[in-house]
Short mmCIF file of C-alpha atoms in Angstrom, two decimals:
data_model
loop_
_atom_site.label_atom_id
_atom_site.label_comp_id
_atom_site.label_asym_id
_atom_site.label_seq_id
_atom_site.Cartn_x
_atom_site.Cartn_y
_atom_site.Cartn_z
CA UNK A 1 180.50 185.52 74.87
CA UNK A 2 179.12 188.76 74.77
CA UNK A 3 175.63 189.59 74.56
CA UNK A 4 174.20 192.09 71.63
CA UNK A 5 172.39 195.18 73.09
CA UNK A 6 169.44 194.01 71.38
CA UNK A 7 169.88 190.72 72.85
CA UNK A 8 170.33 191.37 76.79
CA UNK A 9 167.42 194.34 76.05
CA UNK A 10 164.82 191.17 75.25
CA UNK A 11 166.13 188.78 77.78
CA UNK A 12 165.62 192.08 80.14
CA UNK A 13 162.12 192.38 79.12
CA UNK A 14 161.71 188.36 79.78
CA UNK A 15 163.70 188.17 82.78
CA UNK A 16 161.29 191.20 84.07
CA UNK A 17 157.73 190.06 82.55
CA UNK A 18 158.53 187.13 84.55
CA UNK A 19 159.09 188.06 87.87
CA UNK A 20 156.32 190.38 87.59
CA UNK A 21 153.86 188.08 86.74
CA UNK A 22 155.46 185.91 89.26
CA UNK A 23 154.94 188.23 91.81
CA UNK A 24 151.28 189.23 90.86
CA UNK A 25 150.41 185.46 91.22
CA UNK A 26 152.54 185.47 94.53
CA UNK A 27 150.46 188.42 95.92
CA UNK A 28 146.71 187.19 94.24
CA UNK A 29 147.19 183.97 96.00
CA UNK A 30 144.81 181.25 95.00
CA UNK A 31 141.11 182.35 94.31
CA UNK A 32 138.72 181.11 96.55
CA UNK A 33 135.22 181.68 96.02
CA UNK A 34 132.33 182.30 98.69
CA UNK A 35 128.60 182.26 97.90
CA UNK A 36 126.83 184.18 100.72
CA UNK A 37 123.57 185.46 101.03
CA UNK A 38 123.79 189.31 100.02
CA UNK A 39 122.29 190.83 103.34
CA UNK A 40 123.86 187.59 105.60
CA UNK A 41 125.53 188.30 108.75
CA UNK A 42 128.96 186.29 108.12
CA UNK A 43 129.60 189.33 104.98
CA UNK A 44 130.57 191.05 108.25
CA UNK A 45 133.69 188.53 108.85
CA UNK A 46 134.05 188.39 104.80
CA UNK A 47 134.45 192.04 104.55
CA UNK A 48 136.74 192.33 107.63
CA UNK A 49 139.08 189.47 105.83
CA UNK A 50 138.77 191.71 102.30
CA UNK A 51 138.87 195.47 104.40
CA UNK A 52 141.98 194.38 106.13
CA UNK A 53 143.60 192.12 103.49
CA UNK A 54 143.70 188.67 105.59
CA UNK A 55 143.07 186.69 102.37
CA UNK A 56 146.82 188.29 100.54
CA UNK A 57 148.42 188.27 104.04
CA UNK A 58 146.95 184.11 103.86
CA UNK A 59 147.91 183.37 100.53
CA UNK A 60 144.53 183.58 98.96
CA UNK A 61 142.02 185.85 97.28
CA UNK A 62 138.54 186.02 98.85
CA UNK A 63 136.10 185.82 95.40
CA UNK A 64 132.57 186.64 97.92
CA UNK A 65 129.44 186.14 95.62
CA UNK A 66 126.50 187.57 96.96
CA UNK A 67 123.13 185.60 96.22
CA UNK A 68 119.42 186.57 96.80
CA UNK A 69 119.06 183.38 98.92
CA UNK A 70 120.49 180.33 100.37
CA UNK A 71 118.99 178.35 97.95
CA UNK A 72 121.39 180.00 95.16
CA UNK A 73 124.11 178.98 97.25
CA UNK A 74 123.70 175.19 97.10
CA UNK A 75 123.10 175.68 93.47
CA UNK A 76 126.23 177.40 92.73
CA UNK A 77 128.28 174.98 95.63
CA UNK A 78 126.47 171.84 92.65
CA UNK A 79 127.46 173.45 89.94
CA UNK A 80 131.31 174.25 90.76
CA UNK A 81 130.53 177.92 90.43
CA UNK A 82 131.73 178.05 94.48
CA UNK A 83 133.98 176.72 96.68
CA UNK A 84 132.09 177.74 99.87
CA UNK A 85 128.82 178.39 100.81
CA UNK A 86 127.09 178.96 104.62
CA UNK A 87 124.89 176.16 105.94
CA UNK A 88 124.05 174.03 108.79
CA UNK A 89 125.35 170.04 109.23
CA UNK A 90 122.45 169.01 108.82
CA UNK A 91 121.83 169.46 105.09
CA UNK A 92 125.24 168.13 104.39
CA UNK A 93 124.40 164.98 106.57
CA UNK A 94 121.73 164.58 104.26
CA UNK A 95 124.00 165.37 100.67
CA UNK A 96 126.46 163.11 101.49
CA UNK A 97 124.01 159.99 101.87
CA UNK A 98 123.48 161.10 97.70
CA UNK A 99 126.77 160.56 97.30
CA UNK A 100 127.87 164.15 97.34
CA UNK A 101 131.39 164.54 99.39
CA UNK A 102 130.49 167.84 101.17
CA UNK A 103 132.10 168.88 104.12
CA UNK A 104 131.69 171.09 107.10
CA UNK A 105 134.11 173.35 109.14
CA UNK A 106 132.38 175.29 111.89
CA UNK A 107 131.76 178.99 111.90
CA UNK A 108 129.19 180.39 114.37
CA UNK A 109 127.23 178.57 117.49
CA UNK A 110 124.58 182.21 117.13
CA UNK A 111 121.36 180.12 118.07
CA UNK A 112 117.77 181.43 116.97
CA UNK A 113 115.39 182.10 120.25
CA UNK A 114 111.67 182.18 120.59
CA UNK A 115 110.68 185.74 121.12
CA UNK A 116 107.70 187.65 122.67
CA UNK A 117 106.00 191.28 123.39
CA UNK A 118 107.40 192.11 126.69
CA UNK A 119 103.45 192.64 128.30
CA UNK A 120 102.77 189.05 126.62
CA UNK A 121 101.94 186.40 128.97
CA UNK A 122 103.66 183.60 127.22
CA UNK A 123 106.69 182.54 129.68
CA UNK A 124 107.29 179.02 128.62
CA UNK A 125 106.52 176.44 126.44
CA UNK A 126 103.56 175.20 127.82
CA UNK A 127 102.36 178.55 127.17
CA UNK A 128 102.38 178.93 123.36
CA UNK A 129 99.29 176.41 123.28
CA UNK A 130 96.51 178.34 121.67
CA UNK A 131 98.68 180.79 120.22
CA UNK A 132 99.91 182.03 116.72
CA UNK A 133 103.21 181.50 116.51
CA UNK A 134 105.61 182.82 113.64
CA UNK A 135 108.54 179.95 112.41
CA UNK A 136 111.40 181.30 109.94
CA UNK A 137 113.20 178.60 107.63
CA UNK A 138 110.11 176.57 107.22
CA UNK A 139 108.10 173.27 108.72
CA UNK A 140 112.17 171.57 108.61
CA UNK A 141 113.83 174.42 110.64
CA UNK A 142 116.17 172.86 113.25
CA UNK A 143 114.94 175.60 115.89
CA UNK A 144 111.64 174.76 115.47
CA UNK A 145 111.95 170.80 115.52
CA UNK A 146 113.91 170.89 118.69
CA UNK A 147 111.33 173.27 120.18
CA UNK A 148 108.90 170.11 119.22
CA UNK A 149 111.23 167.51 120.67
CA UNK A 150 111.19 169.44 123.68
CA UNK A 151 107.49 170.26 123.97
CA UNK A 152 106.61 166.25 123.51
CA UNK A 153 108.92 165.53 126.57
CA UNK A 154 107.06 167.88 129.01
CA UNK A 155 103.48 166.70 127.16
CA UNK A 156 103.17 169.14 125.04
CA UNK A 157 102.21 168.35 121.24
CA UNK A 158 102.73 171.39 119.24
CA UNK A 159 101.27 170.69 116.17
CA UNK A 160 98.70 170.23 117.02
CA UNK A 161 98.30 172.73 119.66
CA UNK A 162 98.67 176.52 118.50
CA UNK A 163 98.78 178.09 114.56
CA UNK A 164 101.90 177.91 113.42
CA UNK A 165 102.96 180.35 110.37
CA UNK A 166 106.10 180.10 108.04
CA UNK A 167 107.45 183.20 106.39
CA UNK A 168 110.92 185.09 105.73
CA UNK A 169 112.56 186.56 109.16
CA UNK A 170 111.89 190.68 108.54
CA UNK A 171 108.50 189.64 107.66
CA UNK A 172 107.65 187.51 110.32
CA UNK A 173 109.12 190.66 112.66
CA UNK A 174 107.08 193.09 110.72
CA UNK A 175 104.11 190.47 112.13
CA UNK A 176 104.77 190.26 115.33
CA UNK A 177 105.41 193.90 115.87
CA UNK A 178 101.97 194.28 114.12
CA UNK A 179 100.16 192.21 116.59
CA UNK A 180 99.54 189.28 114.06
CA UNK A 181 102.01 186.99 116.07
CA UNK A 182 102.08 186.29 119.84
CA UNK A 183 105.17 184.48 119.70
CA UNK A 184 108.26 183.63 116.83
CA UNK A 185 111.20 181.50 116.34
CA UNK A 186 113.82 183.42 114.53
CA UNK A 187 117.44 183.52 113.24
CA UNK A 188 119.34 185.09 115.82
CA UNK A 189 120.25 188.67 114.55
CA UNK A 190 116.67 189.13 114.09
CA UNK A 191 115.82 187.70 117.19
CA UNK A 192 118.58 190.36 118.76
CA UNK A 193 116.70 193.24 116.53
CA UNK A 194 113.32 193.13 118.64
CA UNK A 195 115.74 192.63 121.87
CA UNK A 196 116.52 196.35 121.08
CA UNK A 197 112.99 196.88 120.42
CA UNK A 198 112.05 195.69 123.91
CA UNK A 199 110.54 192.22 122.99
CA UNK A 200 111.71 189.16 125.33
CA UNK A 201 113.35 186.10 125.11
CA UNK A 202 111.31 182.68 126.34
CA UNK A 203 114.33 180.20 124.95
CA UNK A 204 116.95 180.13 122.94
CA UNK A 205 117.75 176.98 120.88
CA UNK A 206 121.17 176.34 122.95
CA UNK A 207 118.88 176.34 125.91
CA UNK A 208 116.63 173.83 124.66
CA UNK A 209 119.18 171.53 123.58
CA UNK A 210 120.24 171.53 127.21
CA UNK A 211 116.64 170.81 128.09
CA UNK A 212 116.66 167.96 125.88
CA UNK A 213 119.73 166.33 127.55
CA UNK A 214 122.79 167.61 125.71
CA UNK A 215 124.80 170.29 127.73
CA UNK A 216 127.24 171.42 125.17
CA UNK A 217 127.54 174.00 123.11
CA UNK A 218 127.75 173.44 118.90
CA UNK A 219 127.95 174.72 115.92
CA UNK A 220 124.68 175.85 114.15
CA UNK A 221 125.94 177.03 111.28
CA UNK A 222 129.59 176.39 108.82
CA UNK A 223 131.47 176.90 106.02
CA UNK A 224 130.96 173.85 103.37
CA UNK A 225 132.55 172.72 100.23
CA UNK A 226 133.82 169.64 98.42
CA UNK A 227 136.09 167.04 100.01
CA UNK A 228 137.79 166.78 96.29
CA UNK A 229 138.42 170.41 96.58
CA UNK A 230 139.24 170.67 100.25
CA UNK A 231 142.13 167.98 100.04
CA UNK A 232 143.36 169.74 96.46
CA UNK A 233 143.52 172.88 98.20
CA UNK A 234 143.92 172.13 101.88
CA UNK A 235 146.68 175.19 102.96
CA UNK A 236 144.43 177.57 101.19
CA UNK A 237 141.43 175.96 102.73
CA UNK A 238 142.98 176.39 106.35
CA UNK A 239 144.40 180.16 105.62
CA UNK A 240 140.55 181.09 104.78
CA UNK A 241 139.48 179.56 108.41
CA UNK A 242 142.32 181.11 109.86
CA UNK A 243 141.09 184.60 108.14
CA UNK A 244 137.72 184.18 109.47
CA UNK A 245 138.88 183.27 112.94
CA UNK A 246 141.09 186.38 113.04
CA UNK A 247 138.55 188.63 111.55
CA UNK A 248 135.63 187.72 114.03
CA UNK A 249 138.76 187.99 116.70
CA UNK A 250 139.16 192.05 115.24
CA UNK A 251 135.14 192.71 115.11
CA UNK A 252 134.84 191.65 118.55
CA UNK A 253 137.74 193.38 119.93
CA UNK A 254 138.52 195.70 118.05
CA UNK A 255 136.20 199.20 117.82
CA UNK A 256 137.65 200.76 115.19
CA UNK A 257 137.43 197.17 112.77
CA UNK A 258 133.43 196.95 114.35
CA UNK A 259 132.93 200.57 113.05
CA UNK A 260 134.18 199.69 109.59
CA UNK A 261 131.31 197.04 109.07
CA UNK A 262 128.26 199.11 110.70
CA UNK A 263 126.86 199.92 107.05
CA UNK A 264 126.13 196.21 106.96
CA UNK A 265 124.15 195.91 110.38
CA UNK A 266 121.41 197.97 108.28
CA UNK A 267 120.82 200.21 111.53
CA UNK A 268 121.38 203.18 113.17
CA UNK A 269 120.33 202.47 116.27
CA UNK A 270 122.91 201.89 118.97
CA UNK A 271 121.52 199.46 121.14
CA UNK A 272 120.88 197.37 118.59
CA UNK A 273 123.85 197.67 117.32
CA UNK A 274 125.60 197.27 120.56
CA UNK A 275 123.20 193.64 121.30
CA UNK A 276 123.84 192.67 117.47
CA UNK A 277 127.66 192.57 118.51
CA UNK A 278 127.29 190.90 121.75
CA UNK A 279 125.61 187.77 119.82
CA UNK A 280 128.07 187.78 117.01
CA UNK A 281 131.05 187.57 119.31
CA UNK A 282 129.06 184.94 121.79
CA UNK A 283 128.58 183.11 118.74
CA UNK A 284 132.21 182.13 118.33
CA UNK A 285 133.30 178.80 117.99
CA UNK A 286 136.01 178.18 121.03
CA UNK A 287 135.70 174.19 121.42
CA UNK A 288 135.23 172.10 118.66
CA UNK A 289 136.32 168.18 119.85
CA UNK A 290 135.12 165.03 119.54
CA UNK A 291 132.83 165.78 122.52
CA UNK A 292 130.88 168.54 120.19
CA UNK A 293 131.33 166.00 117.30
CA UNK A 294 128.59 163.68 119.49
CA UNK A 295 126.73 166.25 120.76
CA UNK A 296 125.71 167.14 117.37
CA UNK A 297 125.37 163.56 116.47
CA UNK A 298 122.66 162.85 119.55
CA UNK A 299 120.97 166.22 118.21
CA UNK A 300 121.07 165.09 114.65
CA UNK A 301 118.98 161.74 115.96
CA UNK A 302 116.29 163.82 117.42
CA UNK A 303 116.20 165.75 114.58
CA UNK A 304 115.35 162.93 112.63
CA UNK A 305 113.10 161.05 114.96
CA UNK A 306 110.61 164.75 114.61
CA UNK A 307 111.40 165.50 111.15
CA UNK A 308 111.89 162.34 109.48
CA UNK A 309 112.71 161.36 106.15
CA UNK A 310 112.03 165.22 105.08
CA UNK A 311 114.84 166.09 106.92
CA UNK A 312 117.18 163.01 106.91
CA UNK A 313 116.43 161.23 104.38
CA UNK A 314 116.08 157.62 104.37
CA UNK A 315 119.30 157.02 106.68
CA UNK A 316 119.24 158.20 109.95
CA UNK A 317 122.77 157.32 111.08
CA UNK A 318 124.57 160.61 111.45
CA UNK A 319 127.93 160.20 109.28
CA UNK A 320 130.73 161.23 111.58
CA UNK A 321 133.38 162.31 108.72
CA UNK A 322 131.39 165.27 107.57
CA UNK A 323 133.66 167.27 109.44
CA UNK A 324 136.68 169.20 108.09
CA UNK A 325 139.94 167.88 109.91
CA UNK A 326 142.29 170.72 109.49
CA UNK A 327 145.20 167.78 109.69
CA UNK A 328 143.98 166.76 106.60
#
């Protein structure tokens, strides 16, 4: 039977619409969003993935919403406004004991350090008694708890031995370069900033952790989200880690990709641009097996026996599946 101009001209039209919105789905890939704090250091892997179109190449679109703080993040993760968010195990130990099915994937092992002028005559823990020392992420941060564990095993009882003062990370720089501090704990990029400035390094949280018994190296921070989710959309799930894995694998070997993401570093100065690197790319995760799995299970123990029910909750078993298993 022959077809009527009119008649192949619509099925045309049809035929076409089709495949084309076929293909824009095709090349949109599923939508996965990422809440991230706006100045946060993994936007440098999130804009590699976007600048060099890992999500398409993955079969997914990177959605990254930037948030004034971490806080927002575990709002919007609640909510169902994200997929993703950035944080540590040890607030998703604690979620899942109220029955929330988060679950964490590993993304940096950067560790926070205790910093000091370079003239200062603090050069170990015993040291910082008598002192004022600057803490960033509050009386619950993990660097500072471990720093405690590790004190009370050599004798030391830190709080109730120095002033201890809890503040935002630039700030508590701003401090110490002021002369207000003698010593801080800080997030690791900020703890690399007053490297470049000359300031020195006592510890470093991997460091104490060794200290403390435990010689392997873990995650300190990852990539959470819902188990529901994760298993409804576990190839897209595993293209996103595979996007992050390949776009730390261009920042750190790669100059020209490195380049492309300075803006974000917020400086101009070399070195510290140069030291900034070195602890991004030292921060990658290259061993992540059962063996890490218990490491982070003896630290999580610790954790609770110095921060207690604050921290952890009322349970202080360390759940084991709280980890993503990419065979999922």
């Amino acid at each position: 039977m022959r077809l009527s101009l009119k008649t192949y001209l619509t099925s045309y039209v049809l035929i076409t619409t089709f495949i084309l919105s076929y293909s824009a789905v095709a090349d949109t890939g599923t939508p996965i969003k990422i809440s991230v704090l706006k100045f946060g250091t993994v936007n440098w892997t999130l804009e590699t993935i976007k600048k060099n179109r890992l999500d398409k190449k993955n079969g997914f679109e990177l959605i990254i919403q930037p948030l004034a703080n971490t806080q927002a993040g575990k709002i919007a993760l609640q909510a169902g406004a994200a997929d993703i968010i950035v944080s540590d195990w040890t607030w998703v130990a604690r979620q899942r004991q109220f029955s929330s099915d988060y679950l964490f994937a590993p993304y940096s092992s950067a560790a926070g350090s205790i910093m000091v002028p370079n003239d200062s005559a603090i050069h170990s823990i015993k040291d910082l008694s008598g002192k004022r020392l600057g803490i960033a992420g509050g009386e619950l941060d993990k660097n500072w708890l471990l720093l405690r564990a590790l004190a009370l095993k050599k004798g030391i009882d830190l709080q109730t031995g120095l002033d201890t003062f809890f503040g935002a990370p630039p700030l508590l720089n701003s401090l110490i370069k002021q002369g207000q501090l003698d010593a801080l704990i800080n997030y690791w990029h900020y703890s690399t900033r007053l490297k470049a400035d000359a300031y020195r390094e006592i510890i470093n949280t991997h460091e104490i952790i060794q200290q403390l018994g435990i010689n392997k190296t873990i995650p300190i921070l990852g990539y959470v989200f819902s188990e529901k989710w994760a298993r409804e959309q576990s190839i897209s799930l595993n293209n996103f880690l595979t996007a992050s894995h390949d776009a730390t694998q261009l920042l750190c070997t790669s100059d020209k990709h490195w380049k492309a993401i300075l803006p974000l570093t917020k400086t101009h100065n070399t070195l510290t641009q140069q030291l900034l690197r070195k602890s991004y790319c030292e921060g990658q995760i290259k061993k992540f097996s059962a063996e890490e799995k218990q490491a982070i299970a003896d630290i999580y123990s610790i954790l609770a026996d110095i921060g207690g029910e604050k921290l952890v909750g009322t349970v202080k078993q360390f759940d084991p599946n709280l980890f993503w298993n990419s065979g999922h």
